PDB file of C-alpha atoms in Angstrom:
ATOM      1  CA  UNK I   1       8.352 -10.100  -4.921  1.00 94.00           C
ATOM      2  CA  UNK I   2       7.963  -6.691  -3.255  1.00 97.00           C
ATOM      3  CA  UNK I   3      11.612  -5.844  -2.617  1.00 95.00           C
ATOM      4  CA  UNK I   4      12.235  -2.103  -2.190  1.00 94.00           C
ATOM      5  CA  UNK I   5       8.517  -1.244  -2.532  1.00 98.00           C
ATOM      6  CA  UNK I   6       6.955   1.117   0.031  1.00 98.00           C
ATOM      7  CA  UNK I   7       3.335   0.175   0.673  1.00 98.00           C
ATOM      8  CA  UNK I   8       0.776   1.894   2.908  1.00 98.00           C
ATOM      9  CA  UNK I   9      -1.984  -0.318   4.350  1.00 98.00           C
ATOM     10  CA  UNK I  10      -4.935   1.521   5.872  1.00 98.00           C
ATOM     11  CA  UNK I  11      -6.491  -0.250   8.829  1.00 97.00           C
ATOM     12  CA  UNK I  12      -3.207  -2.130   9.033  1.00 97.00           C
ATOM     13  CA  UNK I  13      -3.623  -3.009  12.701  1.00 96.00           C
ATOM     14  CA  UNK I  14      -6.938  -4.832  12.191  1.00 96.00           C
ATOM     15  CA  UNK I  15      -7.828  -8.480  11.603  1.00 96.00           C
ATOM     16  CA  UNK I  16      -7.220  -8.446   7.837  1.00 97.00           C
ATOM     17  CA  UNK I  17      -4.834  -5.508   7.763  1.00 97.00           C
ATOM     18  CA  UNK I  18      -2.305  -7.138  10.061  1.00 97.00           C
ATOM     19  CA  UNK I  19      -2.058 -10.173   7.763  1.00 97.00           C
ATOM     20  CA  UNK I  20      -1.645  -7.934   4.709  1.00 98.00           C
ATOM     21  CA  UNK I  21       1.197  -6.145   6.477  1.00 97.00           C
ATOM     22  CA  UNK I  22       2.829  -9.516   7.187  1.00 97.00           C
ATOM     23  CA  UNK I  23       2.576 -10.443   3.512  1.00 97.00           C
ATOM     24  CA  UNK I  24       4.373  -7.273   2.447  1.00 97.00           C
ATOM     25  CA  UNK I  25       7.197  -7.747   4.961  1.00 96.00           C
ATOM     26  CA  UNK I  26       7.587 -11.442   4.102  1.00 95.00           C
ATOM     27  CA  UNK I  27       8.109 -10.387   0.493  1.00 96.00           C
ATOM     28  CA  UNK I  28      10.811  -7.842   1.422  1.00 95.00           C
ATOM     29  CA  UNK I  29       8.647  -4.755   1.028  1.00 97.00           C
ATOM     30  CA  UNK I  30       8.324  -1.904   3.514  1.00 97.00           C
ATOM     31  CA  UNK I  31       4.845  -1.948   5.093  1.00 97.00           C
ATOM     32  CA  UNK I  32       3.436   1.199   6.673  1.00 98.00           C
ATOM     33  CA  UNK I  33       0.564   0.512   9.090  1.00 98.00           C
ATOM     34  CA  UNK I  34      -1.821   3.472   8.712  1.00 98.00           C
ATOM     35  CA  UNK I  35      -4.492   3.232  11.393  1.00 97.00           C
ATOM     36  CA  UNK I  36      -6.760   5.512  13.400  1.00 97.00           C
ATOM     37  CA  UNK I  37      -5.831   3.562  16.561  1.00 95.00           C
ATOM     38  CA  UNK I  38      -2.252   4.736  16.973  1.00 94.00           C
ATOM     39  CA  UNK I  39      -1.553   2.615  20.060  1.00 95.00           C
ATOM     40  CA  UNK I  40      -2.712  -0.550  18.308  1.00 95.00           C
ATOM     41  CA  UNK I  41      -0.714   0.391  15.214  1.00 96.00           C
ATOM     42  CA  UNK I  42       2.441   0.836  17.285  1.00 95.00           C
ATOM     43  CA  UNK I  43       1.873  -2.472  19.077  1.00 95.00           C
ATOM     44  CA  UNK I  44       1.382  -4.228  15.731  1.00 95.00           C
ATOM     45  CA  UNK I  45       4.523  -2.630  14.347  1.00 95.00           C
ATOM     46  CA  UNK I  46       6.600  -3.709  17.352  1.00 95.00           C
ATOM     47  CA  UNK I  47       5.176  -7.229  17.282  1.00 94.00           C
ATOM     48  CA  UNK I  48       5.840  -7.747  13.575  1.00 94.00           C
ATOM     49  CA  UNK I  49       9.280  -6.128  13.703  1.00 93.00           C
ATOM     50  CA  UNK I  50      10.248  -8.602  16.406  1.00 93.00           C
ATOM     51  CA  UNK I  51       8.599 -11.535  14.602  1.00 92.00           C
ATOM     52  CA  UNK I  52      10.386 -10.917  11.315  1.00 90.00           C
ATOM     53  CA  UNK I  53      13.507  -9.341  12.836  1.00 87.00           C
ATOM     54  CA  UNK I  54      12.978  -6.568  10.338  1.00 83.00           C
ATOM     55  CA  UNK I  55      12.997  -2.786  10.312  1.00 87.00           C
ATOM     56  CA  UNK I  56      10.658  -2.796   7.296  1.00 94.00           C
ATOM     57  CA  UNK I  57       7.518  -2.150   9.351  1.00 96.00           C
ATOM     58  CA  UNK I  58       6.406   1.373  10.176  1.00 97.00           C
ATOM     59  CA  UNK I  59       3.236   3.013  11.475  1.00 97.00           C
ATOM     60  CA  UNK I  60       1.455   6.304  11.133  1.00 97.00           C
ATOM     61  CA  UNK I  61      -1.825   7.752  12.366  1.00 97.00           C
ATOM     62  CA  UNK I  62      -4.556   7.912   9.722  1.00 98.00           C
ATOM     63  CA  UNK I  63      -8.241   8.789   9.730  1.00 98.00           C
ATOM     64  CA  UNK I  64      -9.397   8.120   6.155  1.00 98.00           C
ATOM     65  CA  UNK I  65     -12.399  10.423   6.655  1.00 97.00           C
ATOM     66  CA  UNK I  66     -10.112  13.406   7.284  1.00 98.00           C
ATOM     67  CA  UNK I  67      -8.397  15.247   4.437  1.00 98.00           C
ATOM     68  CA  UNK I  68      -5.810  16.730   6.815  1.00 98.00           C
ATOM     69  CA  UNK I  69      -5.014  13.348   8.367  1.00 98.00           C
ATOM     70  CA  UNK I  70      -4.641  11.721   4.947  1.00 98.00           C
ATOM     71  CA  UNK I  71      -2.339  14.459   3.691  1.00 98.00           C
ATOM     72  CA  UNK I  72      -0.234  14.241   6.862  1.00 98.00           C
ATOM     73  CA  UNK I  73       0.061  10.467   6.425  1.00 98.00           C
ATOM     74  CA  UNK I  74       1.215  10.867   2.837  1.00 98.00           C
ATOM     75  CA  UNK I  75       3.662  13.612   3.779  1.00 98.00           C
ATOM     76  CA  UNK I  76       5.193  11.551   6.590  1.00 97.00           C
ATOM     77  CA  UNK I  77       5.737   8.466   4.441  1.00 98.00           C
ATOM     78  CA  UNK I  78       7.059  10.380   1.434  1.00 98.00           C
ATOM     79  CA  UNK I  79       9.400  12.471   3.562  1.00 98.00           C
ATOM     80  CA  UNK I  80      10.838   9.365   5.237  1.00 97.00           C
ATOM     81  CA  UNK I  81      11.044   6.995   2.261  1.00 97.00           C
ATOM     82  CA  UNK I  82      11.225   9.464  -0.668  1.00 97.00           C
ATOM     83  CA  UNK I  83       8.599   7.474  -2.591  1.00 98.00           C
ATOM     84  CA  UNK I  84       5.341   5.546  -2.158  1.00 98.00           C
ATOM     85  CA  UNK I  85       4.673   2.595  -4.439  1.00 98.00           C
ATOM     86  CA  UNK I  86       1.211   1.511  -3.374  1.00 98.00           C
ATOM     87  CA  UNK I  87      -1.840   2.196  -1.232  1.00 98.00           C
ATOM     88  CA  UNK I  88      -3.981  -0.651   0.105  1.00 98.00           C
ATOM     89  CA  UNK I  89      -7.432   0.651   1.074  1.00 98.00           C
ATOM     90  CA  UNK I  90      -8.467  -1.711   3.846  1.00 98.00           C
ATOM     91  CA  UNK I  91      -9.777   0.431   6.738  1.00 97.00           C
ATOM     92  CA  UNK I  92     -13.451   0.081   7.664  1.00 96.00           C
ATOM     93  CA  UNK I  93     -14.731   3.059   9.681  1.00 96.00           C
ATOM     94  CA  UNK I  94     -18.322   2.890  10.974  1.00 95.00           C
ATOM     95  CA  UNK I  95     -20.431   4.548  13.622  1.00 96.00           C
ATOM     96  CA  UNK I  96     -21.900   2.998  16.792  1.00 96.00           C
ATOM     97  CA  UNK I  97     -25.234   2.263  15.115  1.00 95.00           C
ATOM     98  CA  UNK I  98     -23.693   0.135  12.362  1.00 96.00           C
ATOM     99  CA  UNK I  99     -24.871  -3.478  12.090  1.00 94.00           C
ATOM    100  CA  UNK I 100     -28.648  -3.120  12.377  1.00 95.00           C
ATOM    101  CA  UNK I 101     -31.275  -4.943  10.336  1.00 95.00           C
ATOM    102  CA  UNK I 102     -32.780  -3.187   7.308  1.00 96.00           C
ATOM    103  CA  UNK I 103     -35.881  -1.679   8.951  1.00 97.00           C
ATOM    104  CA  UNK I 104     -33.903  -0.579  12.007  1.00 96.00           C
ATOM    105  CA  UNK I 105     -31.384   1.529  10.060  1.00 97.00           C
ATOM    106  CA  UNK I 106     -31.915   5.280  10.322  1.00 97.00           C
ATOM    107  CA  UNK I 107     -31.363   7.336   7.197  1.00 98.00           C
ATOM    108  CA  UNK I 108     -28.768   9.471   8.971  1.00 98.00           C
ATOM    109  CA  UNK I 109     -26.793   6.388  10.010  1.00 98.00           C
ATOM    110  CA  UNK I 110     -26.960   4.936   6.497  1.00 98.00           C
ATOM    111  CA  UNK I 111     -25.566   8.146   5.004  1.00 98.00           C
ATOM    112  CA  UNK I 112     -22.953   8.451   7.762  1.00 98.00           C
ATOM    113  CA  UNK I 113     -21.607   4.925   7.347  1.00 98.00           C
ATOM    114  CA  UNK I 114     -21.540   4.990   3.550  1.00 98.00           C
ATOM    115  CA  UNK I 115     -19.898   8.409   3.677  1.00 97.00           C
ATOM    116  CA  UNK I 116     -17.212   7.359   6.145  1.00 97.00           C
ATOM    117  CA  UNK I 117     -16.301   4.138   4.371  1.00 97.00           C
ATOM    118  CA  UNK I 118     -16.881   4.568   0.649  1.00 98.00           C
ATOM    119  CA  UNK I 119     -16.249   8.280   1.006  1.00 98.00           C
ATOM    120  CA  UNK I 120     -13.060   7.562   2.922  1.00 98.00           C
ATOM    121  CA  UNK I 121     -11.821   5.250   0.173  1.00 98.00           C
ATOM    122  CA  UNK I 122     -12.557   7.969  -2.370  1.00 98.00           C
ATOM    123  CA  UNK I 123     -10.709  10.580  -0.304  1.00 98.00           C
ATOM    124  CA  UNK I 124      -7.589   8.506   0.228  1.00 98.00           C
ATOM    125  CA  UNK I 125      -7.581   7.429  -3.430  1.00 98.00           C
ATOM    126  CA  UNK I 126      -7.984  11.026  -4.576  1.00 98.00           C
ATOM    127  CA  UNK I 127      -5.146  12.354  -2.431  1.00 98.00           C
ATOM    128  CA  UNK I 128      -2.756   9.470  -3.091  1.00 98.00           C
ATOM    129  CA  UNK I 129      -3.835   9.311  -6.728  1.00 98.00           C
ATOM    130  CA  UNK I 130      -2.691  12.902  -7.265  1.00 98.00           C
ATOM    131  CA  UNK I 131       0.611  12.081  -5.603  1.00 98.00           C
ATOM    132  CA  UNK I 132       1.038   8.967  -7.771  1.00 98.00           C
ATOM    133  CA  UNK I 133       0.224  11.024 -10.857  1.00 98.00           C
ATOM    134  CA  UNK I 134       2.945  13.539 -10.000  1.00 97.00           C
ATOM    135  CA  UNK I 135       5.356  10.736  -9.088  1.00 98.00           C
ATOM    136  CA  UNK I 136       4.708   8.990 -12.401  1.00 97.00           C
ATOM    137  CA  UNK I 137       3.657   5.638 -10.984  1.00 98.00           C
ATOM    138  CA  UNK I 138       1.470   4.125  -8.284  1.00 98.00           C
ATOM    139  CA  UNK I 139      -0.756   1.225  -7.347  1.00 98.00           C
ATOM    140  CA  UNK I 140      -4.054   1.184  -5.448  1.00 98.00           C
ATOM    141  CA  UNK I 141      -5.648  -2.018  -4.142  1.00 98.00           C
ATOM    142  CA  UNK I 142      -9.140  -1.791  -2.646  1.00 98.00           C
ATOM    143  CA  UNK I 143     -10.458  -4.447  -0.275  1.00 98.00           C
ATOM    144  CA  UNK I 144     -14.075  -5.028  -1.272  1.00 98.00           C
ATOM    145  CA  UNK I 145     -16.274  -8.101  -0.625  1.00 98.00           C
ATOM    146  CA  UNK I 146     -18.301 -10.853  -2.265  1.00 98.00           C
ATOM    147  CA  UNK I 147     -21.353  -8.912  -1.058  1.00 97.00           C
ATOM    148  CA  UNK I 148     -20.324  -6.179  -3.429  1.00 97.00           C
ATOM    149  CA  UNK I 149     -21.109  -8.688  -6.185  1.00 97.00           C
ATOM    150  CA  UNK I 150     -24.122 -10.686  -5.039  1.00 97.00           C
ATOM    151  CA  UNK I 151     -27.106 -10.289  -2.750  1.00 96.00           C
ATOM    152  CA  UNK I 152     -26.555 -11.717   0.741  1.00 96.00           C
ATOM    153  CA  UNK I 153     -27.531 -15.326   1.354  1.00 96.00           C
ATOM    154  CA  UNK I 154     -29.768 -14.362   4.264  1.00 95.00           C
ATOM    155  CA  UNK I 155     -30.582 -17.976   5.052  1.00 96.00           C
ATOM    156  CA  UNK I 156     -27.099 -18.583   6.481  1.00 96.00           C
ATOM    157  CA  UNK I 157     -27.808 -16.052   9.233  1.00 94.00           C
ATOM    158  CA  UNK I 158     -30.903 -17.863  10.536  1.00 91.00           C
ATOM    159  CA  UNK I 159     -30.820 -18.738  14.258  1.00 89.00           C
ATOM    160  CA  UNK I 160     -28.031 -16.200  14.859  1.00 91.00           C
ATOM    161  CA  UNK I 161     -27.934 -12.537  15.863  1.00 89.00           C
ATOM    162  CA  UNK I 162     -25.918 -11.746  12.745  1.00 92.00           C
ATOM    163  CA  UNK I 163     -26.949 -10.009   9.538  1.00 93.00           C
ATOM    164  CA  UNK I 164     -25.417  -8.192   6.573  1.00 95.00           C
ATOM    165  CA  UNK I 165     -26.000  -4.451   7.081  1.00 96.00           C
ATOM    166  CA  UNK I 166     -27.474  -2.714   4.037  1.00 97.00           C
ATOM    167  CA  UNK I 167     -24.653  -0.179   4.245  1.00 97.00           C
ATOM    168  CA  UNK I 168     -22.125  -2.967   3.723  1.00 97.00           C
ATOM    169  CA  UNK I 169     -23.656  -4.044   0.417  1.00 97.00           C
ATOM    170  CA  UNK I 170     -23.889  -0.438  -0.761  1.00 98.00           C
ATOM    171  CA  UNK I 171     -20.305   0.324   0.229  1.00 98.00           C
ATOM    172  CA  UNK I 172     -18.710  -2.780  -1.235  1.00 98.00           C
ATOM    173  CA  UNK I 173     -20.613  -2.718  -4.537  1.00 98.00           C
ATOM    174  CA  UNK I 174     -19.833   0.971  -4.885  1.00 98.00           C
ATOM    175  CA  UNK I 175     -16.175   0.270  -4.201  1.00 98.00           C
ATOM    176  CA  UNK I 176     -15.911  -2.211  -7.067  1.00 98.00           C
ATOM    177  CA  UNK I 177     -17.235   0.363  -9.509  1.00 98.00           C
ATOM    178  CA  UNK I 178     -15.075   3.075  -7.955  1.00 98.00           C
ATOM    179  CA  UNK I 179     -12.119   0.787  -8.696  1.00 98.00           C
ATOM    180  CA  UNK I 180     -13.079   0.495 -12.367  1.00 98.00           C
ATOM    181  CA  UNK I 181     -13.769   4.227 -12.656  1.00 98.00           C
ATOM    182  CA  UNK I 182     -10.374   5.170 -11.246  1.00 98.00           C
ATOM    183  CA  UNK I 183      -8.492   2.607 -13.337  1.00 98.00           C
ATOM    184  CA  UNK I 184      -9.906   4.142 -16.491  1.00 98.00           C
ATOM    185  CA  UNK I 185      -9.611   7.739 -15.266  1.00 98.00           C
ATOM    186  CA  UNK I 186      -5.900   7.248 -14.568  1.00 98.00           C
ATOM    187  CA  UNK I 187      -5.230   5.966 -18.082  1.00 97.00           C
ATOM    188  CA  UNK I 188      -1.636   6.577 -19.269  1.00 96.00           C
ATOM    189  CA  UNK I 189      -0.589   7.897 -15.845  1.00 97.00           C
ATOM    190  CA  UNK I 190       1.327   4.863 -14.607  1.00 97.00           C
ATOM    191  CA  UNK I 191      -1.301   4.184 -11.950  1.00 98.00           C
ATOM    192  CA  UNK I 192      -3.063   0.847 -11.569  1.00 98.00           C
ATOM    193  CA  UNK I 193      -6.229   0.284  -9.501  1.00 98.00           C
ATOM    194  CA  UNK I 194      -7.613  -3.146  -8.620  1.00 98.00           C
ATOM    195  CA  UNK I 195      -9.809  -4.730  -5.970  1.00 98.00           C
ATOM    196  CA  UNK I 196      -9.924  -7.933  -3.949  1.00 98.00           C
ATOM    197  CA  UNK I 197     -13.311  -9.320  -2.903  1.00 98.00           C
ATOM    198  CA  UNK I 198     -12.887 -11.771  -0.033  1.00 98.00           C
ATOM    199  CA  UNK I 199     -15.459 -14.239   1.183  1.00 97.00           C
ATOM    200  CA  UNK I 200     -16.249 -14.564   4.873  1.00 97.00           C
ATOM    201  CA  UNK I 201     -13.268 -14.274   7.227  1.00 98.00           C
ATOM    202  CA  UNK I 202     -13.164 -16.343  10.422  1.00 97.00           C
ATOM    203  CA  UNK I 203     -13.578 -14.104  13.457  1.00 96.00           C
ATOM    204  CA  UNK I 204     -15.222 -16.094  16.291  1.00 94.00           C
ATOM    205  CA  UNK I 205     -18.582 -16.391  14.514  1.00 95.00           C
ATOM    206  CA  UNK I 206     -21.231 -18.801  15.904  1.00 94.00           C
ATOM    207  CA  UNK I 207     -20.783 -22.450  14.902  1.00 95.00           C
ATOM    208  CA  UNK I 208     -24.247 -22.530  13.324  1.00 94.00           C
ATOM    209  CA  UNK I 209     -23.357 -19.650  11.028  1.00 96.00           C
ATOM    210  CA  UNK I 210     -20.013 -21.184  10.025  1.00 97.00           C
ATOM    211  CA  UNK I 211     -21.739 -24.494   9.229  1.00 96.00           C
ATOM    212  CA  UNK I 212     -24.359 -22.727   7.096  1.00 96.00           C
ATOM    213  CA  UNK I 213     -21.767 -20.586   5.329  1.00 97.00           C
ATOM    214  CA  UNK I 214     -19.440 -23.492   4.582  1.00 98.00           C
ATOM    215  CA  UNK I 215     -22.244 -25.454   2.918  1.00 97.00           C
ATOM    216  CA  UNK I 216     -22.035 -22.996  -0.019  1.00 97.00           C
ATOM    217  CA  UNK I 217     -18.265 -23.361  -0.454  1.00 98.00           C
ATOM    218  CA  UNK I 218     -16.210 -25.887  -2.396  1.00 98.00           C
ATOM    219  CA  UNK I 219     -13.463 -27.030  -0.025  1.00 97.00           C
ATOM    220  CA  UNK I 220     -12.263 -24.968   2.939  1.00 97.00           C
ATOM    221  CA  UNK I 221     -15.257 -22.786   3.654  1.00 97.00           C
ATOM    222  CA  UNK I 222     -14.706 -19.570   5.604  1.00 97.00           C
ATOM    223  CA  UNK I 223     -11.267 -18.089   5.121  1.00 98.00           C
ATOM    224  CA  UNK I 224      -8.481 -17.087   7.431  1.00 97.00           C
ATOM    225  CA  UNK I 225      -7.352 -13.494   6.977  1.00 97.00           C
ATOM    226  CA  UNK I 226      -4.012 -14.627   5.556  1.00 97.00           C
ATOM    227  CA  UNK I 227      -5.761 -16.448   2.694  1.00 98.00           C
ATOM    228  CA  UNK I 228      -5.834 -13.070   0.920  1.00 98.00           C
ATOM    229  CA  UNK I 229      -2.085 -12.610   1.073  1.00 98.00           C
ATOM    230  CA  UNK I 230      -1.142 -14.313  -2.187  1.00 98.00           C
ATOM    231  CA  UNK I 231      -3.612 -12.256  -4.184  1.00 98.00           C
ATOM    232  CA  UNK I 232      -2.457  -9.026  -2.562  1.00 98.00           C
ATOM    233  CA  UNK I 233       1.223  -9.756  -3.206  1.00 98.00           C
ATOM    234  CA  UNK I 234       0.419 -10.550  -6.837  1.00 98.00           C
ATOM    235  CA  UNK I 235      -1.439  -7.268  -7.330  1.00 98.00           C
ATOM    236  CA  UNK I 236       1.311  -5.268  -5.633  1.00 98.00           C
ATOM    237  CA  UNK I 237       4.098  -6.977  -7.564  1.00 98.00           C
ATOM    238  CA  UNK I 238       5.403  -6.411 -11.065  1.00 97.00           C
ATOM    239  CA  UNK I 239       3.907  -9.767 -12.103  1.00 97.00           C
ATOM    240  CA  UNK I 240       0.558  -7.982 -12.441  1.00 98.00           C
ATOM    241  CA  UNK I 241       1.892  -4.960 -14.326  1.00 97.00           C
ATOM    242  CA  UNK I 242      -0.932  -5.115 -16.877  1.00 97.00           C
ATOM    243  CA  UNK I 243      -3.742  -6.131 -14.523  1.00 98.00           C
ATOM    244  CA  UNK I 244      -5.833  -2.996 -14.155  1.00 98.00           C
ATOM    245  CA  UNK I 245      -9.433  -2.259 -13.189  1.00 98.00           C
ATOM    246  CA  UNK I 246     -10.037  -5.833 -12.059  1.00 98.00           C
ATOM    247  CA  UNK I 247     -11.817  -7.349  -9.067  1.00 98.00           C
ATOM    248  CA  UNK I 248     -10.327 -10.653  -7.908  1.00 98.00           C
ATOM    249  CA  UNK I 249     -12.663 -12.878  -5.887  1.00 98.00           C
ATOM    250  CA  UNK I 250     -11.152 -15.004  -3.098  1.00 98.00           C
ATOM    251  CA  UNK I 251     -14.048 -16.947  -1.580  1.00 98.00           C
ATOM    252  CA  UNK I 252     -13.668 -20.720  -2.063  1.00 98.00           C
ATOM    253  CA  UNK I 253     -16.499 -20.660  -4.578  1.00 98.00           C
ATOM    254  CA  UNK I 254     -19.147 -19.076  -2.328  1.00 98.00           C
ATOM    255  CA  UNK I 255     -20.575 -16.865  -5.083  1.00 97.00           C
ATOM    256  CA  UNK I 256     -20.976 -19.698  -7.585  1.00 95.00           C
TER     257      UNK I 256
END
């Protein structure tokens, strides 16, 4: 479904990003892992190249909070492949203070984390959006969250050390509206912009939390990272040519 398409995935060496890269390669696209951790990106590239016996995996250094880094990433990919079909905004930069409860969050940390993440998505979309405009076509997929749509269900975090940081809700809700804004702003340019809002992704969370979370779902409960793959492939493929400005929820009914 993605044959001959060149797709950049930011944060492509991470938990979700790695699965998104796999989905692109499985569907005969070229996946470029764009990650701030260059060693991890290279390891992921080598692992997936061996797994799929494919040369359609590449990697490049990218810090989405840096204009120079983003431009260098774009230049490298365009120079090598002569085109870029899509950008998947998946990276999640945050500072060392991220993850605190509401009353423990300093103003400076709130601004820093929102700026790095939501600001980083804006920056990469702006730079790649201009390139797509000049190229005459392009596709941007933003990875948001169910907590960009609803208030957290704080009760599922009881008896655990976990919480939903206030920055997360601000970032993910802002990202959904950024998606709609850009889709409309790029009208008649050949550029589509959509978002995916996943539910909780399994990542060694406490059993008590998983039990509480799953009680709000309809069948499976918490997702594996690769449960997003079908939706991503659809949005990157020509099957969704007229899907624009949308946010697709993949959460096993958690928000219902």
